[in-house]
Tab-separated table of C-alpha atoms in Angstrom:
chain	number	residue	atom	x	y	z
V	258	UNK	CA	0.000	0.000	0.000
V	259	UNK	CA	1.187	3.504	-0.863
V	260	UNK	CA	0.172	6.577	1.127
V	261	UNK	CA	0.151	10.048	-0.394
V	262	UNK	CA	-1.033	13.444	0.775
V	263	UNK	CA	-4.711	13.793	-0.119
V	264	UNK	CA	-4.782	16.404	-2.869
V	265	UNK	CA	-7.073	18.080	-5.359
V	266	UNK	CA	-6.220	15.512	-8.015
V	267	UNK	CA	-7.739	12.800	-5.804
V	268	UNK	CA	-11.134	14.460	-5.349
V	269	UNK	CA	-13.002	12.640	-8.108
V	270	UNK	CA	-11.991	9.168	-6.894
V	271	UNK	CA	-12.606	10.200	-3.285
V	272	UNK	CA	-16.117	11.378	-4.120
V	273	UNK	CA	-16.954	7.950	-5.532
V	274	UNK	CA	-15.645	6.234	-2.395
V	275	UNK	CA	-17.592	8.598	-0.137
V	276	UNK	CA	-20.840	8.100	-2.029
V	277	UNK	CA	-20.419	4.314	-1.954
V	278	UNK	CA	-19.886	4.442	1.817
V	279	UNK	CA	-23.046	6.515	2.274
V	280	UNK	CA	-25.069	4.096	0.165
V	281	UNK	CA	-23.812	1.175	2.296
V	282	UNK	CA	-24.911	2.945	5.471
V	283	UNK	CA	-28.263	3.866	3.957
V	284	UNK	CA	-29.016	0.183	3.354
V	285	UNK	CA	-28.555	-0.381	7.100
V	286	UNK	CA	-30.183	2.871	8.300
V	287	UNK	CA	-33.543	3.135	6.517
V	288	UNK	CA	-34.185	6.644	7.848
V	289	UNK	CA	-31.457	8.115	5.647
V	290	UNK	CA	-32.644	9.895	2.496
V	291	UNK	CA	-31.075	9.162	-0.897
V	292	UNK	CA	-28.362	11.556	-2.073
V	293	UNK	CA	-26.959	12.038	-5.534
V	294	UNK	CA	-23.601	13.426	-4.461
V	295	UNK	CA	-21.475	14.130	-1.408
V	296	UNK	CA	-20.266	17.659	-0.660
V	297	UNK	CA	-17.395	19.259	-2.503
V	298	UNK	CA	-14.277	17.540	-1.127
V	299	UNK	CA	-11.924	20.124	-2.544
V	300	UNK	CA	-11.753	22.092	0.709
V	301	UNK	CA	-10.467	18.990	2.503
V	302	UNK	CA	-7.898	18.347	-0.217
V	303	UNK	CA	-6.461	21.846	-0.416
V	304	UNK	CA	-5.104	22.079	3.138
V	305	UNK	CA	-2.534	19.293	2.714
V	306	UNK	CA	-3.464	17.660	6.039
V	307	UNK	CA	-5.107	14.496	4.744
V	308	UNK	CA	-3.944	11.155	3.390
V	309	UNK	CA	-4.873	8.944	0.447
V	310	UNK	CA	-4.150	5.216	0.140
V	311	UNK	CA	-3.321	3.441	-3.117
V	312	UNK	CA	-2.944	-0.138	-4.281
V	313	UNK	CA	-1.026	0.282	-7.503
V	314	UNK	CA	-2.782	3.102	-9.350
V	315	UNK	CA	-6.128	2.515	-7.650
V	316	UNK	CA	-7.106	4.789	-4.786
V	317	UNK	CA	-8.508	2.574	-2.035
V	318	UNK	CA	-9.073	5.177	0.682
V	319	UNK	CA	-8.849	8.812	1.677
V	320	UNK	CA	-8.884	10.713	4.957
V	321	UNK	CA	-9.537	14.448	4.681
V	322	UNK	CA	-10.111	16.988	7.418
V	323	UNK	CA	-10.866	20.608	8.221
V	324	UNK	CA	-7.975	22.857	9.337
V	325	UNK	CA	-7.096	22.862	13.049
V	326	UNK	CA	-9.374	24.992	15.221
V	327	UNK	CA	-9.149	26.370	18.750
V	328	UNK	CA	-11.267	25.360	21.735
V	329	UNK	CA	-12.056	21.802	20.666
V	330	UNK	CA	-15.608	20.807	21.659
V	331	UNK	CA	-16.025	24.360	22.998
V	332	UNK	CA	-14.876	23.047	26.365
V	333	UNK	CA	-11.096	22.618	26.118
V	334	UNK	CA	-8.083	24.843	25.661
V	335	UNK	CA	-6.470	22.775	22.902
V	336	UNK	CA	-6.572	22.741	19.115
V	337	UNK	CA	-8.784	20.154	17.485
V	338	UNK	CA	-8.975	18.648	14.033
V	339	UNK	CA	-11.942	16.860	12.493
V	340	UNK	CA	-12.700	14.602	9.547
V	341	UNK	CA	-16.456	15.076	8.951
V	342	UNK	CA	-18.946	12.650	7.465
V	343	UNK	CA	-18.112	12.222	3.794
V	344	UNK	CA	-14.559	13.541	4.218
V	345	UNK	CA	-13.166	10.020	4.516
V	346	UNK	CA	-13.870	6.673	2.929
V	347	UNK	CA	-12.381	3.401	1.742
V	348	UNK	CA	-13.113	0.337	-0.336
V	349	UNK	CA	-14.823	-2.513	1.557
V	350	UNK	CA	-11.788	-4.795	1.493
V	351	UNK	CA	-9.126	-4.374	4.191
V	352	UNK	CA	-10.691	-1.221	5.584
V	353	UNK	CA	-8.978	-1.567	8.962
V	354	UNK	CA	-5.536	-1.749	7.398
V	355	UNK	CA	-6.296	1.155	5.057
V	356	UNK	CA	-7.591	3.434	7.813
V	357	UNK	CA	-4.688	2.525	10.109
V	358	UNK	CA	-2.153	3.547	7.471
V	359	UNK	CA	-4.011	6.728	6.578
V	360	UNK	CA	-4.383	7.840	10.186
V	361	UNK	CA	-0.709	7.186	10.894
V	362	UNK	CA	0.230	9.469	7.991
V	363	UNK	CA	-2.425	12.123	8.629
V	364	UNK	CA	-1.942	12.068	12.397
V	365	UNK	CA	1.684	13.081	11.931
V	366	UNK	CA	0.527	16.168	10.037
V	367	UNK	CA	-2.175	16.951	12.574
V	368	UNK	CA	0.292	16.987	15.455
V	369	UNK	CA	2.735	19.104	13.473
V	370	UNK	CA	-0.150	21.551	12.964
V	371	UNK	CA	-0.639	21.707	16.740
V	372	UNK	CA	-3.851	19.659	16.993
V	373	UNK	CA	-3.991	17.241	19.923
V	374	UNK	CA	-7.734	16.527	19.848
V	375	UNK	CA	-8.360	14.250	16.848
V	376	UNK	CA	-11.919	13.489	15.716
V	377	UNK	CA	-13.144	11.306	12.839
V	378	UNK	CA	-16.771	10.769	11.831
V	379	UNK	CA	-17.521	7.227	10.648
V	380	UNK	CA	-20.809	5.612	9.720
V	381	UNK	CA	-22.443	3.842	12.633
V	382	UNK	CA	-22.419	0.409	10.987
V	383	UNK	CA	-18.796	0.666	9.844
V	384	UNK	CA	-17.577	-1.641	12.595
V	385	UNK	CA	-14.275	-2.722	11.028
V	386	UNK	CA	-12.901	0.798	10.712
V	387	UNK	CA	-14.216	1.747	14.139
V	388	UNK	CA	-12.426	-1.166	15.784
V	389	UNK	CA	-9.213	-0.015	14.145
V	390	UNK	CA	-9.630	3.508	15.510
V	391	UNK	CA	-10.376	2.073	18.955
V	392	UNK	CA	-7.014	0.300	18.744
V	393	UNK	CA	-5.480	3.709	17.993
V	394	UNK	CA	-6.838	5.149	21.233
V	395	UNK	CA	-10.103	6.644	19.971
V	396	UNK	CA	-13.470	6.374	21.710
V	397	UNK	CA	-17.047	7.214	20.722
V	398	UNK	CA	-18.150	10.669	21.828
V	399	UNK	CA	-20.749	12.033	19.381
V	400	UNK	CA	-23.572	10.598	17.304
V	401	UNK	CA	-25.813	11.814	14.496
V	402	UNK	CA	-29.327	10.432	14.173
V	403	UNK	CA	-32.320	10.922	11.896
V	404	UNK	CA	-35.984	10.045	11.520
V	405	UNK	CA	-38.701	10.681	8.940
V	406	UNK	CA	-40.939	13.649	9.746
V	407	UNK	CA	-43.618	11.335	11.079
V	408	UNK	CA	-45.336	11.190	14.490
V	409	UNK	CA	-43.866	9.191	17.356
V	410	UNK	CA	-46.378	6.710	18.854
V	411	UNK	CA	-47.051	8.011	22.356
V	412	UNK	CA	-49.898	8.677	24.727
V	413	UNK	CA	-51.226	12.249	24.647
V	414	UNK	CA	-50.134	14.511	27.459
V	415	UNK	CA	-53.133	16.827	27.681
V	416	UNK	CA	-52.054	18.876	30.695
V	417	UNK	CA	-49.426	20.578	28.546
V	418	UNK	CA	-49.779	22.952	25.608
V	419	UNK	CA	-47.348	22.657	22.706
V	420	UNK	CA	-46.595	25.849	20.843
V	421	UNK	CA	-44.107	27.472	18.507
V	422	UNK	CA	-42.795	30.601	20.154
V	423	UNK	CA	-42.697	33.906	18.274
V	424	UNK	CA	-39.247	35.480	18.115
V	425	UNK	CA	-40.142	38.135	20.678
V	426	UNK	CA	-40.646	35.361	23.264
V	427	UNK	CA	-37.339	33.529	22.734
V	428	UNK	CA	-35.975	35.104	25.928
V	429	UNK	CA	-38.421	32.914	27.874
V	430	UNK	CA	-36.300	29.903	26.880
V	431	UNK	CA	-33.064	31.361	28.264
V	432	UNK	CA	-33.457	29.893	31.807
V	433	UNK	CA	-33.676	26.406	30.268
V	434	UNK	CA	-30.548	27.167	28.255
V	435	UNK	CA	-28.684	27.919	31.486
V	436	UNK	CA	-30.003	24.689	33.029
V	437	UNK	CA	-28.733	22.790	29.991
V	438	UNK	CA	-25.245	24.231	30.430
V	439	UNK	CA	-25.299	23.206	34.092
V	440	UNK	CA	-26.255	19.700	32.975
V	441	UNK	CA	-23.184	19.669	30.720
V	442	UNK	CA	-20.960	19.877	33.797
V	443	UNK	CA	-22.468	16.932	35.630
V	444	UNK	CA	-21.067	13.392	35.848
V	445	UNK	CA	-20.363	11.568	33.588
V	446	UNK	CA	-20.686	14.356	31.013
V	447	UNK	CA	-18.022	16.688	32.461
V	448	UNK	CA	-18.148	19.233	29.635
V	449	UNK	CA	-17.375	22.699	30.961
V	450	UNK	CA	-18.861	24.936	28.299
V	451	UNK	CA	-19.311	28.606	29.114
V	452	UNK	CA	-22.992	29.551	28.831
V	453	UNK	CA	-23.897	32.486	26.602
V	454	UNK	CA	-25.284	35.689	27.995
V	455	UNK	CA	-28.932	36.307	27.241
V	456	UNK	CA	-27.942	38.792	24.541
V	457	UNK	CA	-25.555	36.266	22.974
V	458	UNK	CA	-28.257	33.602	23.146
V	459	UNK	CA	-30.769	35.789	21.329
V	460	UNK	CA	-28.212	36.894	18.734
V	461	UNK	CA	-27.285	33.268	18.019
V	462	UNK	CA	-30.937	32.306	17.571
V	463	UNK	CA	-31.507	35.209	15.193
V	464	UNK	CA	-28.368	34.551	13.121
V	465	UNK	CA	-29.151	30.830	12.888
V	466	UNK	CA	-32.790	31.536	11.948
V	467	UNK	CA	-33.662	29.149	14.754
V	468	UNK	CA	-37.219	28.255	15.656
V	469	UNK	CA	-38.316	27.348	19.166
V	470	UNK	CA	-41.076	24.950	20.120
V	471	UNK	CA	-42.077	24.639	23.756
V	472	UNK	CA	-44.165	22.570	26.129
V	473	UNK	CA	-46.062	24.867	28.479
V	474	UNK	CA	-47.887	24.057	31.717
V	475	UNK	CA	-49.709	26.631	33.828
V	476	UNK	CA	-48.033	29.410	31.860
V	477	UNK	CA	-44.513	28.079	32.419
V	478	UNK	CA	-42.193	26.636	29.761
V	479	UNK	CA	-41.256	23.126	30.878
V	480	UNK	CA	-39.389	21.897	27.787
V	481	UNK	CA	-37.920	23.485	24.679
V	482	UNK	CA	-36.838	22.335	21.239
V	483	UNK	CA	-34.602	24.421	18.962
V	484	UNK	CA	-34.868	23.711	15.230
V	485	UNK	CA	-32.410	24.933	12.614
V	486	UNK	CA	-31.464	24.314	9.016
V	487	UNK	CA	-27.866	23.710	10.121
V	488	UNK	CA	-26.588	20.291	11.178
V	489	UNK	CA	-23.340	18.442	11.754
V	490	UNK	CA	-23.421	16.422	8.514
V	491	UNK	CA	-23.847	17.207	4.831
V	492	UNK	CA	-27.484	16.055	5.001
V	493	UNK	CA	-28.367	19.446	6.460
V	494	UNK	CA	-27.821	20.923	2.997
V	495	UNK	CA	-30.948	19.127	1.784
V	496	UNK	CA	-34.070	21.236	1.364
V	497	UNK	CA	-36.252	18.634	3.093
V	498	UNK	CA	-34.150	18.419	6.252
V	499	UNK	CA	-34.311	20.237	9.586
V	500	UNK	CA	-32.011	19.762	12.564
V	501	UNK	CA	-32.453	19.866	16.333
V	502	UNK	CA	-29.751	22.145	17.736
V	503	UNK	CA	-31.021	22.444	21.278
V	504	UNK	CA	-33.279	20.438	23.553
V	505	UNK	CA	-34.014	20.439	27.266
V	506	UNK	CA	-36.786	19.346	29.588
V	507	UNK	CA	-36.899	20.344	33.245
V	508	UNK	CA	-36.154	17.245	35.381
V	509	UNK	CA	-39.470	17.333	37.236
V	510	UNK	CA	-41.367	16.985	33.935
V	511	UNK	CA	-39.408	14.043	32.548
V	512	UNK	CA	-40.920	10.582	32.226
V	513	UNK	CA	-44.429	11.918	31.535
V	514	UNK	CA	-44.340	11.827	27.743
V	515	UNK	CA	-43.805	15.569	27.442
V	516	UNK	CA	-40.897	15.388	25.033
V	517	UNK	CA	-42.275	12.851	22.538
V	518	UNK	CA	-45.413	14.985	22.338
V	519	UNK	CA	-43.326	18.141	21.859
V	520	UNK	CA	-41.416	16.429	19.038
V	521	UNK	CA	-44.712	15.431	17.440
V	522	UNK	CA	-46.051	18.963	17.642
V	523	UNK	CA	-42.937	20.360	15.967
V	524	UNK	CA	-42.885	17.594	13.340
V	525	UNK	CA	-46.511	18.278	12.414
V	526	UNK	CA	-45.701	21.931	11.724
V	527	UNK	CA	-42.540	21.124	9.783
V	528	UNK	CA	-44.147	18.375	7.728
V	529	UNK	CA	-46.936	20.741	6.712
V	530	UNK	CA	-44.217	23.080	5.435
V	531	UNK	CA	-42.771	20.314	3.254
V	532	UNK	CA	-39.886	19.033	5.379
V	533	UNK	CA	-39.388	15.280	5.275
V	534	UNK	CA	-36.609	14.449	7.762
V	535	UNK	CA	-35.619	15.543	11.254
V	536	UNK	CA	-32.072	15.103	12.524
V	537	UNK	CA	-30.204	15.500	15.787
V	538	UNK	CA	-26.635	15.194	17.000
V	539	UNK	CA	-25.709	14.484	20.602
V	540	UNK	CA	-22.854	13.355	22.826
V	541	UNK	CA	-22.947	9.677	23.728
V	542	UNK	CA	-21.221	10.643	26.988
V	543	UNK	CA	-24.490	12.361	27.983
V	544	UNK	CA	-26.593	9.465	29.379
V	545	UNK	CA	-29.846	11.455	29.276
V	546	UNK	CA	-29.438	12.310	25.589
V	547	UNK	CA	-28.103	8.875	24.680
V	548	UNK	CA	-31.052	7.140	26.339
V	549	UNK	CA	-33.680	9.400	24.787
V	550	UNK	CA	-32.646	10.040	21.187
V	551	UNK	CA	-31.852	6.439	20.319
V	552	UNK	CA	-35.425	5.473	21.222
V	553	UNK	CA	-36.912	7.519	18.414
V	554	UNK	CA	-34.118	8.254	15.927
V	555	UNK	CA	-31.840	6.035	13.831
V	556	UNK	CA	-28.160	6.588	14.613
V	557	UNK	CA	-26.105	6.745	11.428
V	558	UNK	CA	-22.729	8.175	12.465
V	559	UNK	CA	-20.314	7.778	15.339
V	560	UNK	CA	-17.888	10.576	16.104
V	561	UNK	CA	-14.640	9.033	17.325
V	562	UNK	CA	-12.265	11.171	19.376
V	563	UNK	CA	-8.732	10.834	20.663
V	564	UNK	CA	-6.995	13.315	22.960
V	565	UNK	CA	-3.260	12.783	22.725
V	566	UNK	CA	-0.653	13.923	25.252
V	567	UNK	CA	-0.160	17.588	24.385
V	568	UNK	CA	3.358	17.465	25.809
V	569	UNK	CA	4.370	15.853	22.529
V	570	UNK	CA	4.152	19.340	21.023
V	571	UNK	CA	6.866	20.602	23.362
V	572	UNK	CA	9.107	17.588	22.842
V	573	UNK	CA	8.994	18.032	19.076
V	574	UNK	CA	10.032	21.653	19.384
V	575	UNK	CA	13.072	20.765	21.461
V	576	UNK	CA	16.467	20.743	19.707
């Protein structure tokens, strides 16, 4: 096997590999919509940080990534690097060996670029490649999931009202946003994200064109659902897709069917507007999210993460 830097000249072959990988996952995750093409891979090829694997003249795999970025996971003080869904792929044969060789080559570049948090998005049913990354010190941290814009079977919860909030009432959701950030810090989540100010929260919602749906009881918002056109995978570019970018239910209202009914209320509105699929991404290290979303959504990606010893950066700078 020969490993080269993933470059612009490899994009056409890489696109075919990426599309084939998506089609394999779609056969195992019926909630996924058909796609005709993966995103433009040129941006991942131009930064010189990826790797491509060849058997003779045939490209058998590629591993592209975004440039290094600060504040990985918005809760650390280190640089991260990420290979998104569709930015990597390989032929079915010998995938573990191909990914191992590509990561060894790309990982060298990532460390030289100062990134010590390495993340790779693989399809959920791609077990062979995942096992190889586990052997390289990675673990599952994030997941993407999807469902058709259809109602969830659940008993009605008539003591609550389910409404879409007008923009002038978005500030009513802010206390739940603060509670969500407090939840981030709890065991075993341990993610110390800094909560936004109320002004920052409202600005973010406006810039994202977010929509808020809420469950209300006795005039008080008990649960909220934030819907956006933006998601973590290239599926969010589809016109029929909407993504959940925020969700929280007050603990005292959990276990009563509030959230499935809130999802149904939002889905009914979105389906009437022509949207066909609803997606969500969440951290698997959050037991509340992991337990809830997998009940109603089909998981189709696993985000694998490795945090290497950042002291390696100092040792490589030493004479």
